[in-house]
C-alpha cells in the first residue's frame, strides 16, 4: 500500500473512531468498559482487574488534539478527571496505563504543573509496589508475582524520577527492568507472562502465566508489552541492554507471526484457538514505530517501520475495522482479553482500540514531520 493510500485509510479509520467514541460516551456517560460482549460495551461480566480507564480518556485526547475541536477537548478533560483519584491506588500495577495517555498528555498540551503533579504522584504510588528482595514491582495478583505487563507501566516511574530529580525512583524503575529482562525474557527473545519469586529470599522460582497457554509458552500481548516497554526503558536510560532486549522481543514477534502482522493469543497454543488477537497486533505496531526511531541501523529501522505499516494496513481492512457493522460498538474487531476465563474473546477491547489509534496517530505524525 502506498503512503497516500495508507494515509487515506487511516483518516477514514479516525473518522469512524470519532463516531464510535461519540456514541460510547453519549450512550454510556461516565462508563469505562474493558471489552465488548457480542459487540456491546455495556454488559455484566467479570473484569478480573481494574486497569483500563486511561484508554478511553487517551483516545479522547488523541481525537481532541487531531481535530482541535473544543467538544472533544472538554470530554478528554472530563474523563481524565474521573480517574484522578486513581493516582493513589496502591492495589494495581497499571497506573502508567491510567495516567500516561491522559494526565501526561494533558500536561504536555498545557504546561500546567498542577496537572503534571497527578502524573508524578501516580509514579510515586506505583513505585510503592517495589519488592526490595526480588528487585521488581509486584503485580496486582500477589507480592510474589511479576507481570511482563508492568514494563508498559514503569515509564510513569521513569518520568516521575526525571521530573523530580529523584534518584531512588530511577533506581526502582531501572532495577525492575533489569529483573524483568533477566527472568521473563528468554534466550530466543520470547517472554513469559509472569514470574514467581520467594518473598523471604527474593529468589526467582519459576515462570507462569494467567493469559497464555502455559508458563513456558509465548503470550502474544505480553510479547508486545515487552517490545514497547524495553524500547521505552532504553529511551529513558540509554542502557543498551534494554535496546538489545527490545530488538530480540521484536524479532521474535515478527518471526512467529504471519506476514499480515496479526498473531493468535499464544503462538504455542495448539488448536482449537482463536485465530487472531488484534490488540496484540495494535500494541506491537506502535512499539515497532517507536523502536524504529531508537535503533541506529537504518536497515533495522526500515524492518520495524515496514512491519508496523503492514500490520496497520491489515487492521485498516474491513475484516478488522468494524466500519461496516453498524450494530458493533467497538472500533477494532477480533481482540481478546482473557481467553482462559472466556472474557472478551473475539471482541473489541478498550486497549486494542486505544493502541490502534495511537499507532495510526504516530504513523501520521511521523509522515508529516518527514515531509517537512
Coordinates of C-alpha atoms in Angstrom, one line a residue, residues 14 16 44 49 76 93 99 122 144 160 198 289 327 360 366:
X14 CA -10.1 8.1 12.6
X16 CA -15.1 6.1 12.2
X44 CA -22.4 -7.7 33.2
X49 CA -8.7 -6.3 37.4
X76 CA -11.0 14.4 27.3
X93 CA 0.3 -2.2 38.8
X99 CA -2.1 8.4 33.7
X122 CA 1.0 8.1 40.1
X144 CA 5.5 -12.6 44.8
X160 CA 8.5 11.0 37.8
X198 CA 10.3 -16.3 47.0
X289 CA 7.3 2.5 15.2
X327 CA -24.6 -2.8 15.4
X360 CA -2.1 5.4 13.5
X366 CA 6.0 10.7 11.5

